[in-house]
Each structure stands twice: as C-alpha cells, then as structure tokens.
Tab-separated table of N, CA and C in Angstrom:
chain	number	residue	atom	x	y	z
A	244	ASN	N	-4.146	22.331	81.511
A	244	ASN	CA	-2.930	21.724	80.483
A	244	ASN	C	-3.980	22.458	78.928
A	245	SER	N	-4.873	22.789	78.575
A	245	SER	CA	-5.913	23.288	77.899
A	245	SER	C	-5.320	24.610	77.983
A	246	ILE	N	-5.701	25.341	79.012
A	246	ILE	CA	-5.387	26.889	79.177
A	246	ILE	C	-3.972	27.057	78.773
A	247	ILE	N	-3.041	26.237	79.269
A	247	ILE	CA	-1.502	26.913	79.048
A	247	ILE	C	-1.642	26.547	77.471
A	248	SER	N	-1.619	25.448	76.903
A	248	SER	CA	-1.698	25.569	75.144
A	248	SER	C	-2.047	26.504	74.511
A	249	SER	N	-3.166	27.201	75.280
A	249	SER	CA	-3.874	28.010	74.958
A	249	SER	C	-3.346	29.214	74.404
A	250	ILE	N	-2.580	29.712	75.845
A	250	ILE	CA	-1.392	31.044	75.966
A	250	ILE	C	-0.630	30.739	74.871
A	251	LEU	N	-0.039	29.777	74.512
A	251	LEU	CA	1.075	29.217	73.842
A	251	LEU	C	0.477	29.324	72.510
A	252	ARG	N	-0.756	29.032	72.145
A	252	ARG	CA	-1.098	29.309	70.687
A	252	ARG	C	-0.997	30.445	69.853
A	253	LYS	N	-1.245	31.237	71.587
A	253	LYS	CA	-1.185	32.546	70.557
A	253	LYS	C	0.273	33.191	70.609
A	254	GLY	N	1.388	32.473	71.336
A	254	GLY	CA	2.487	33.201	71.060
A	254	GLY	C	2.874	34.413	72.010
A	255	GLU	N	1.750	33.955	73.277
A	255	GLU	CA	1.510	34.965	74.905
A	255	GLU	C	2.386	34.179	75.596
A	256	ASN	N	3.835	34.902	76.454
A	256	ASN	CA	4.078	34.192	77.813
A	256	ASN	C	2.995	33.903	78.443
A	257	ILE	N	3.370	33.136	79.516
A	257	ILE	CA	2.752	32.305	80.645
A	257	ILE	C	3.241	33.255	81.895
A	258	SER	N	1.688	34.301	81.861
A	258	SER	CA	1.606	35.178	83.284
A	258	SER	C	0.680	35.131	83.875
A	259	ASP	N	0.532	35.582	85.177
A	259	ASP	CA	-0.657	35.484	85.897
A	259	ASP	C	-1.847	36.481	84.995
A	260	SER	N	-1.576	37.368	84.091
A	260	SER	CA	-2.445	37.584	83.540
A	260	SER	C	-2.831	37.121	82.346
A	261	SER	N	-2.169	36.315	81.515
A	261	SER	CA	-2.267	35.847	80.520
A	261	SER	C	-3.281	34.772	81.186
A	262	LEU	N	-2.649	33.991	81.999
A	262	LEU	CA	-3.658	32.674	82.520
A	262	LEU	C	-5.043	33.222	82.992
A	263	ILE	N	-5.446	34.400	83.559
A	263	ILE	CA	-6.831	34.397	84.034
A	263	ILE	C	-7.307	34.814	83.181
A	264	ASP	N	-6.666	35.604	81.637
A	264	ASP	CA	-7.680	35.700	80.499
A	264	ASP	C	-7.621	34.605	79.697
A	265	ASN	N	-7.282	33.257	79.781
A	265	ASN	CA	-7.149	32.684	79.330
A	265	ASN	C	-7.883	31.228	80.262
A	266	ILE	N	-8.297	31.580	81.080
A	266	ILE	CA	-9.225	30.503	82.082
A	266	ILE	C	-10.231	31.259	81.961
A	267	ASN	N	-10.774	32.045	81.756
A	267	ASN	CA	-12.307	32.954	81.368
A	267	ASN	C	-12.534	32.498	79.904
A	268	GLU	N	-11.393	32.596	79.223
A	268	GLU	CA	-11.973	32.055	77.752
A	268	GLU	C	-12.237	30.664	77.996
A	269	TYR	N	-11.523	29.635	78.374
A	269	TYR	CA	-11.970	28.182	78.572
A	269	TYR	C	-13.242	28.024	79.010
A	270	LEU	N	-13.691	28.731	80.051
A	270	LEU	CA	-14.673	28.403	80.549
A	270	LEU	C	-15.800	29.031	79.878
A	271	LYS	N	-15.615	30.374	79.088
A	271	LYS	CA	-16.814	30.478	78.067
A	271	LYS	C	-16.838	29.966	76.971
A	272	ASN	N	-16.186	29.169	76.532
A	272	ASN	CA	-15.708	28.732	75.340
A	272	ASN	C	-16.141	26.423	75.362
A	273	GLY	N	-16.870	26.420	76.750
A	273	GLY	CA	-17.010	24.976	76.901
A	273	GLY	C	-16.903	24.743	78.394
A	274	GLY	N	-16.094	24.873	79.542
A	274	GLY	CA	-15.702	24.467	80.578
A	274	GLY	C	-17.142	24.883	81.454
A	275	ASN	N	-18.228	26.118	81.281
A	275	ASN	CA	-19.169	26.425	81.820
A	275	ASN	C	-20.196	25.532	81.221
A	276	CYS	N	-20.299	24.996	80.261
A	276	CYS	CA	-21.179	24.186	79.433
A	276	CYS	C	-20.888	22.497	80.150
A	277	ILE	N	-19.610	22.454	80.433
A	277	ILE	CA	-19.213	21.186	81.091
A	277	ILE	C	-19.967	20.856	82.442
A	278	VAL	N	-19.854	22.088	83.277
A	278	VAL	CA	-20.330	22.120	84.663
A	278	VAL	C	-21.730	22.496	84.346
A	279	ASN	N	-22.274	23.185	83.884
A	279	ASN	CA	-23.988	23.290	83.986
A	279	ASN	C	-24.788	22.248	83.339
A	280	ASN	N	-24.183	21.029	82.589
A	280	ASN	CA	-24.719	20.513	81.893
A	280	ASN	C	-24.898	19.409	83.124
A	281	ASN	N	-25.120	19.259	84.120
A	281	ASN	CA	-25.107	18.284	85.415
A	281	ASN	C	-24.136	17.147	85.368
A	282	PHE	N	-22.998	17.787	84.650
A	282	PHE	CA	-21.754	16.667	85.099
A	282	PHE	C	-22.154	14.761	84.708
A	283	ASP	N	-23.099	15.141	84.019
A	283	ASP	CA	-23.575	13.593	83.942
A	283	ASP	C	-22.932	12.954	82.932
A	284	ASP	N	-22.198	11.731	83.023
A	284	ASP	CA	-21.635	11.003	82.372
A	284	ASP	C	-22.622	10.490	81.035
A	285	SER	N	-23.423	10.536	81.197
A	285	SER	CA	-24.349	9.864	79.976
A	285	SER	C	-24.285	11.058	78.868
A	286	ASN	N	-24.226	12.214	79.150
A	286	ASN	CA	-24.770	13.214	78.401
A	286	ASN	C	-24.046	13.584	77.228
A	287	HIS	N	-22.609	13.606	77.881
A	287	HIS	CA	-20.660	13.496	77.200
A	287	HIS	C	-20.478	13.077	77.241
A	288	CYS	N	-19.160	13.150	76.040
A	288	CYS	CA	-17.823	11.976	76.149
A	288	CYS	C	-16.939	12.976	76.488
A	289	VAL	N	-16.488	13.076	77.286
A	289	VAL	CA	-15.029	13.799	77.773
A	289	VAL	C	-13.745	12.436	77.338
A	290	LEU	N	-12.844	13.340	76.462
A	290	LEU	CA	-11.746	13.097	76.172
A	290	LEU	C	-10.262	14.077	76.915
A	291	ILE	N	-10.047	12.877	77.475
A	291	ILE	CA	-8.535	13.472	78.114
A	291	ILE	C	-7.395	13.364	77.544
A	292	TYR	N	-7.083	14.638	76.918
A	292	TYR	CA	-6.138	14.659	75.951
A	292	TYR	C	-4.662	13.504	76.696
A	293	GLU	N	-4.557	13.646	78.082
A	293	GLU	CA	-2.920	13.216	78.588
A	293	GLU	C	-3.243	11.723	78.384
A	294	ASN	N	-4.927	11.483	78.851
A	294	ASN	CA	-4.821	9.971	78.275
A	294	ASN	C	-4.821	9.167	77.338
A	295	PHE	N	-4.744	10.159	75.714
A	295	PHE	CA	-4.639	9.314	74.616
A	295	PHE	C	-3.773	9.854	73.879
A	296	LEU	N	-3.005	10.917	74.087
A	296	LEU	CA	-1.678	11.757	73.213
A	296	LEU	C	-0.959	10.150	73.230
A	297	ASN	N	-0.340	9.424	73.827
A	297	ASN	CA	0.066	8.326	73.204
A	297	ASN	C	-0.381	6.771	72.970
A	298	ASP	N	-1.769	6.929	72.773
A	298	ASP	CA	-2.847	5.513	72.531
A	298	ASP	C	-4.109	6.232	72.110
A	299	HIS	N	-4.142	6.281	70.981
A	299	HIS	CA	-5.678	6.395	69.796
A	299	HIS	C	-6.427	5.474	70.293
A	300	ASP	N	-5.862	4.309	70.471
A	300	ASP	CA	-6.980	3.451	70.953
A	300	ASP	C	-7.836	4.506	71.870
A	301	VAL	N	-7.796	4.860	73.081
A	301	VAL	CA	-8.258	5.562	74.069
A	301	VAL	C	-9.819	6.159	73.373
A	302	ILE	N	-9.269	6.812	72.489
A	302	ILE	CA	-10.433	7.978	71.657
A	302	ILE	C	-11.350	7.183	71.326
A	303	LEU	N	-10.421	5.976	70.193
A	303	LEU	CA	-11.894	4.639	69.717
A	303	LEU	C	-12.507	3.957	70.714
A	304	ASN	N	-12.039	3.651	71.418
A	304	ASN	CA	-12.574	2.934	72.369
A	304	ASN	C	-13.966	3.703	72.848
A	305	SER	N	-13.559	4.689	73.532
A	305	SER	CA	-14.324	5.918	74.124
A	305	SER	C	-15.938	5.857	73.158
A	306	PHE	N	-15.600	6.191	71.964
A	306	PHE	CA	-16.478	6.851	70.882
A	306	PHE	C	-17.105	5.369	70.496
A	307	GLU	N	-16.724	4.447	70.549
A	307	GLU	CA	-17.321	3.299	70.315
A	307	GLU	C	-18.489	2.902	71.796
A	308	SER	N	-17.833	3.148	72.833
A	308	SER	CA	-18.515	2.881	73.877
A	308	SER	C	-19.624	4.001	74.057
A	309	PHE	N	-19.584	4.986	74.162
A	309	PHE	CA	-20.674	6.355	73.556
A	309	PHE	C	-22.147	6.314	72.711
A	310	PHE	N	-21.290	5.983	71.609
A	310	PHE	CA	-22.270	5.983	70.470
A	310	PHE	C	-22.620	4.358	70.401
A	311	ASN	N	-22.197	3.650	71.070
A	311	ASN	CA	-22.833	2.495	70.444
A	311	ASN	C	-22.432	1.467	69.353
A	312	GLU	N	-21.169	1.929	69.111
A	312	GLU	CA	-20.843	1.444	67.507
A	312	GLU	C	-19.196	0.910	67.448
A	313	GLU	N	-18.947	-0.017	66.743
A	313	GLU	CA	-18.047	-0.688	66.573
A	313	GLU	C	-17.264	0.429	65.235
A	314	TYR	N	-16.150	0.186	65.153
A	314	TYR	CA	-15.211	0.182	64.089
A	314	TYR	C	-14.398	-0.662	63.655
A	315	SER	N	-13.980	-0.464	62.365
A	315	SER	CA	-13.609	-2.090	61.897
A	315	SER	C	-11.708	-2.005	62.199
A	316	ARG	N	-11.142	-2.456	62.270
A	316	ARG	CA	-9.700	-2.202	62.555
A	316	ARG	C	-8.717	-2.130	61.638
A	317	ASP	N	-9.251	-2.023	60.366
A	317	ASP	CA	-8.518	-1.301	59.260
A	317	ASP	C	-8.988	0.550	59.423
A	318	LEU	N	-10.279	0.482	59.906
A	318	LEU	CA	-10.246	2.199	59.869
A	318	LEU	C	-9.667	2.440	61.072
A	319	ARG	N	-9.807	2.050	62.356
A	319	ARG	CA	-9.023	2.056	63.748
A	319	ARG	C	-7.307	2.492	63.132
A	320	GLU	N	-6.879	1.750	62.674
A	320	GLU	CA	-5.527	1.958	62.277
A	320	GLU	C	-5.193	3.055	61.357
A	321	GLU	N	-6.159	3.022	60.694
A	321	GLU	CA	-5.817	4.484	59.440
A	321	GLU	C	-6.124	5.688	59.958
A	322	LEU	N	-7.031	5.872	61.039
A	322	LEU	CA	-7.258	6.941	62.069
A	322	LEU	C	-6.185	7.217	63.077
A	323	LYS	N	-5.881	5.960	63.499
A	323	LYS	CA	-4.228	6.137	64.092
A	323	LYS	C	-3.354	6.650	63.478
A	324	SER	N	-3.016	6.174	62.425
A	324	SER	CA	-1.546	6.490	61.930
A	324	SER	C	-1.878	8.292	60.932
A	325	SER	N	-2.920	8.525	60.903
A	325	SER	CA	-3.229	9.590	60.523
A	325	SER	C	-3.065	10.659	61.863
A	326	LEU	N	-3.501	10.549	62.261
A	326	LEU	CA	-3.278	11.442	63.780
A	326	LEU	C	-2.422	11.504	64.865
A	327	ASP	N	-1.140	10.426	64.452
A	327	ASP	CA	0.195	10.579	64.979
A	327	ASP	C	0.967	11.792	65.074
A	328	ILE	N	1.325	11.869	66.457
A	328	ILE	CA	1.745	13.559	66.599
A	328	ILE	C	2.689	13.879	65.370
A	329	ASN	N	3.112	13.143	65.280
A	329	ASN	CA	4.718	13.631	64.208
A	329	ASN	C	4.108	13.525	62.668
A	330	ILE	N	3.148	13.106	62.176
A	330	ILE	CA	2.146	13.157	61.068
A	330	ILE	C	1.515	14.805	61.254
A	331	ILE	N	1.002	15.473	62.237
A	331	ILE	CA	0.536	16.181	62.341
A	331	ILE	C	1.385	17.321	62.706
A	332	LYS	N	2.542	17.341	62.959
A	332	LYS	CA	3.511	18.506	63.388
A	332	LYS	C	4.193	18.681	61.785
A	333	LYS	N	3.952	17.596	60.880
A	333	LYS	CA	4.746	17.249	59.343
A	333	LYS	C	3.716	18.275	58.362
A	334	GLU	N	2.346	18.282	59.244
A	334	GLU	CA	1.152	18.770	58.375
A	334	GLU	C	1.200	20.641	58.639
A	335	ILE	N	1.684	20.596	60.153
A	335	ILE	CA	1.269	22.260	60.518
A	335	ILE	C	2.589	23.030	60.081
A	336	GLU	N	3.689	22.513	59.679
A	336	GLU	CA	4.838	23.200	59.383
A	336	GLU	C	4.373	24.251	58.721
A	337	LYS	N	3.500	24.272	57.420
A	337	LYS	CA	3.109	25.779	56.634
A	337	LYS	C	2.491	26.491	57.141
A	338	TYR	N	1.969	26.423	58.639
A	338	TYR	CA	1.317	27.673	59.165
A	338	TYR	C	2.226	28.303	59.907
A	339	LYS	N	1.933	29.347	60.034
A	339	LYS	CA	3.045	30.209	60.936
A	339	LYS	C	2.471	30.580	62.324
A	340	ASP	N	1.006	30.301	62.343
A	340	ASP	CA	0.472	30.956	63.788
A	340	ASP	C	-0.753	30.604	63.447
A	341	PHE	N	-1.459	30.814	64.668
A	341	PHE	CA	-2.908	29.952	65.154
A	341	PHE	C	-3.635	30.462	64.165
A	342	SER	N	-3.582	31.619	63.564
A	342	SER	CA	-4.806	32.299	62.488
A	342	SER	C	-4.981	31.395	61.118
A	343	GLU	N	-3.715	30.463	60.869
A	343	GLU	CA	-3.617	29.805	59.771
A	343	GLU	C	-3.804	28.188	59.962
A	344	TYR	N	-4.745	27.807	59.290
A	344	TYR	CA	-5.138	26.246	59.457
A	344	TYR	C	-5.531	25.669	58.563
A	345	ASP	N	-5.918	24.027	58.427
A	345	ASP	CA	-6.559	23.639	57.381
A	345	ASP	C	-7.951	23.657	57.746
A	346	LYS	N	-8.906	24.150	56.777
A	346	LYS	CA	-10.238	23.830	56.784
A	346	LYS	C	-10.856	22.270	57.288
A	347	ILE	N	-10.503	21.602	56.523
A	347	ILE	CA	-10.789	20.450	56.377
A	347	ILE	C	-10.720	19.932	58.079
A	348	ASN	N	-9.440	19.625	58.441
A	348	ASN	CA	-9.266	18.943	59.890
A	348	ASN	C	-9.059	19.772	60.969
A	349	HIS	N	-8.601	21.135	60.480
A	349	HIS	CA	-8.803	22.100	61.909
A	349	HIS	C	-7.369	22.043	62.416
A	350	PHE	N	-6.246	21.356	62.158
A	350	PHE	CA	-4.985	21.557	62.817
A	350	PHE	C	-4.558	23.220	62.095
A	351	HIS	N	-4.115	23.482	63.111
A	351	HIS	CA	-3.896	25.295	62.899
A	351	HIS	C	-1.946	25.410	62.918
A	352	GLY	N	-1.690	26.691	62.819
A	352	GLY	CA	0.074	26.770	63.458
A	352	GLY	C	-0.012	26.528	64.668
A	353	LYS	N	1.140	25.991	65.363
A	353	LYS	CA	1.176	25.988	66.829
A	353	LYS	C	0.233	25.097	67.171
A	354	HIS	N	-0.208	24.220	66.518
A	354	HIS	CA	-1.428	23.563	67.240
A	354	HIS	C	-0.417	22.497	68.028
A	355	ILE	N	0.862	22.305	68.043
A	355	ILE	CA	1.657	21.139	68.597
A	355	ILE	C	2.482	22.383	69.107
A	356	SER	N	2.694	22.891	70.634
A	356	SER	CA	3.874	23.656	71.439
A	356	SER	C	4.853	23.179	71.486
A	357	LYS	N	5.823	23.653	72.054
A	357	LYS	CA	6.865	23.185	72.169
A	357	LYS	C	6.971	21.884	73.532
A	358	TYR	N	6.415	21.849	73.519
A	358	TYR	CA	6.185	20.833	74.894
A	358	TYR	C	5.650	19.543	74.620
A	359	ASN	N	5.321	19.231	73.041
A	359	ASN	CA	4.930	17.955	72.144
A	359	ASN	C	3.781	17.168	72.732
A	360	GLY	N	2.662	17.600	73.313
A	360	GLY	CA	1.970	17.220	73.591
A	360	GLY	C	1.842	16.918	75.178
A	361	GLU	N	3.132	16.687	75.846
A	361	GLU	CA	3.376	16.811	76.890
A	361	GLU	C	3.163	17.955	77.853
A	362	THR	N	2.163	18.506	78.110
A	362	THR	CA	1.946	19.918	78.803
A	362	THR	C	1.555	19.562	80.231
A	363	ASP	N	2.004	19.518	81.182
A	363	ASP	CA	1.623	19.680	82.767
A	363	ASP	C	2.066	20.566	83.336
A	364	TYR	N	1.044	21.404	83.817
A	364	TYR	CA	0.685	22.578	84.371
A	364	TYR	C	1.350	22.694	85.733
A	365	LYS	N	1.483	21.500	86.374
A	365	LYS	CA	2.269	21.552	88.000
A	365	LYS	C	3.905	21.710	87.480
A	366	LYS	N	4.223	21.714	86.290
A	366	LYS	CA	5.554	21.662	86.226
A	366	LYS	C	5.829	22.704	85.667
A	367	ILE	N	5.318	23.430	84.737
A	367	ILE	CA	5.277	24.595	83.927
A	367	ILE	C	4.666	26.032	84.912
A	368	LEU	N	3.725	26.174	85.454
A	368	LEU	CA	2.950	27.483	86.010
A	368	LEU	C	4.209	27.384	87.508
A	369	ASN	N	3.850	28.729	88.167
A	369	ASN	CA	4.380	28.797	89.253
A	369	ASN	C	3.620	28.609	90.252
A	370	SER	N	4.252	28.674	91.751
A	370	SER	CA	2.853	27.880	92.870
A	370	SER	C	1.406	29.187	93.051
A	371	ASN	N	2.282	30.114	92.210
A	371	ASN	CA	1.106	31.706	92.711
A	371	ASN	C	-0.005	31.231	91.732
A	372	GLN	N	0.685	30.864	90.134
A	372	GLN	CA	0.125	30.437	89.049
A	372	GLN	C	-1.195	29.339	89.305
A	373	ILE	N	-0.613	28.131	89.753
A	373	ILE	CA	-1.350	26.911	90.315
A	373	ILE	C	-2.345	27.864	91.552
A	374	LYS	N	-2.335	28.495	91.693
A	374	LYS	CA	-3.381	29.046	93.171
A	374	LYS	C	-4.614	29.835	92.422
A	375	ILE	N	-3.529	30.926	91.320
A	375	ILE	CA	-4.807	31.095	90.364
A	375	ILE	C	-5.799	30.211	89.763
A	376	LEU	N	-5.623	29.314	89.705
A	376	LEU	CA	-6.185	27.662	89.166
A	376	LEU	C	-7.100	27.520	90.009
A	377	GLU	N	-6.474	26.821	90.992
A	377	GLU	CA	-7.381	26.306	92.259
A	377	GLU	C	-8.140	27.383	92.979
A	378	SER	N	-8.058	28.550	92.629
A	378	SER	CA	-9.115	29.674	93.237
A	378	SER	C	-9.859	29.922	92.359
A	379	ASN	N	-10.192	29.162	91.445
A	379	ASN	CA	-11.844	29.564	89.947
A	379	ASN	C	-12.434	28.299	90.497
A	380	GLU	N	-13.335	28.647	90.911
A	380	GLU	CA	-14.393	27.403	91.784
A	380	GLU	C	-15.115	26.384	90.550
A	381	ILE	N	-15.431	27.145	89.540
A	381	ILE	CA	-15.989	26.261	88.195
A	381	ILE	C	-14.599	25.384	87.836
A	382	LEU	N	-13.259	26.327	87.570
A	382	LEU	CA	-12.233	25.382	86.754
A	382	LEU	C	-12.006	24.221	87.770
A	383	ASN	N	-11.580	24.557	89.272
A	383	ASN	CA	-11.867	23.618	90.097
A	383	ASN	C	-12.747	22.578	90.096
A	384	LYS	N	-14.024	22.500	89.761
A	384	LYS	CA	-14.696	21.344	89.906
A	384	LYS	C	-14.346	20.734	88.107
A	385	ILE	N	-14.313	21.284	87.443
A	385	ILE	CA	-13.686	20.554	85.941
A	385	ILE	C	-12.202	19.959	86.492
A	386	ILE	N	-11.174	20.677	87.025
A	386	ILE	CA	-9.881	19.677	87.489
A	386	ILE	C	-10.691	18.737	88.291
A	387	ASN	N	-11.043	18.206	88.985
A	387	ASN	CA	-11.423	17.831	90.360
A	387	ASN	C	-12.179	16.332	89.630
A	388	LYS	N	-12.887	17.325	88.442
A	388	LYS	CA	-14.159	15.866	87.946
A	388	LYS	C	-13.261	14.725	87.050
A	389	PHE	N	-12.457	15.368	86.455
A	389	PHE	CA	-11.893	14.849	85.173
A	389	PHE	C	-10.426	14.440	85.614
A	390	TYR	N	-9.528	15.662	86.436
A	390	TYR	CA	-8.326	15.529	86.257
A	390	TYR	C	-7.574	14.527	87.606
A	391	LYS	N	-8.353	14.525	88.606
A	391	LYS	CA	-7.911	14.047	90.030
A	391	LYS	C	-7.191	12.914	89.822
A	392	ASP	N	-7.556	11.587	88.883
A	392	ASP	CA	-6.902	10.453	88.784
A	392	ASP	C	-5.278	10.589	87.949
A	393	ASN	N	-5.480	12.055	87.135
A	393	ASN	CA	-4.327	11.686	86.368
A	393	ASN	C	-2.919	12.476	86.904
A	394	ASP	N	-3.100	12.876	87.948
A	394	ASP	CA	-1.836	13.142	88.724
A	394	ASP	C	-0.594	11.916	89.248
C-alpha cells in the first residue's frame, strides 16, 4: 500500500513499470533496512498504517510500549485531534504537489490520495501487478511479516 501511495503522490499512473520503479524506491529507502536488521521486533517499532488509520491509540500505545513511556491523556487527545485525516486534508490543500510541504510536520501535497487512507493493493492492482509484488523476494518477506494478519 505504501508503494501505491508513492506512485499516486508523484501523480503517476499505476502501471507495471511504475510499480517496479516504486518497489525499488521503497526497498532503497527503508525496506531493505527492515529486512537486513534481523527482523527482530525489539530493535524497531513498526506501525502499519492500515491498523492506525482510524485509531491513533494504536500509534500511541505502540510508542508507549516501545519507548517504555507513558503519555498523559491530554497529550494523547491533542495528538489524536491534530492527526485526524480531515484536519490533515485541510492543511495540505495549499500544496499543489509532493514537492511542496510543511517543513515542520512534513505533510505535503498529495499526502492523502484519492483513496482517503483506504488504499488496498489487492483491490487496486490487477493480477499481473500483484504477481510483480509477490515475485520480489525482499518485498515478499516484508508483506509476510507485517501484513499477513491484515488480509
């Protein structure tokens, strides 16, 4: 889903070639790092967007557990309200594309796609494009590790 979002943020059409290019970009900019760091859950905190899209307590609970820190109820509520998808959509209206962004929070133009956070590669890609995803050995390790329970 991150790969599809990446294609859309650039204003590209989803095609076999854009999918392959963005798989490579995804792996270069973090995917390889995840796989090469022993897949040990203790050395990183992975947040699955689909799990926290409509429930920001998932993020905060994960951070509290990972960092062994507790956040006050007021701080939690402030963060959840400021990260509401509708608030972010309003903030990014002024940016026409991905190159324009807020330097503090890094929200950029096209930060939220036409799918409004509900990107599902199995519904968006055709069968050949899904095979392209599945045929990438490294990407498949990531999908199997972090997304197998999200189907």
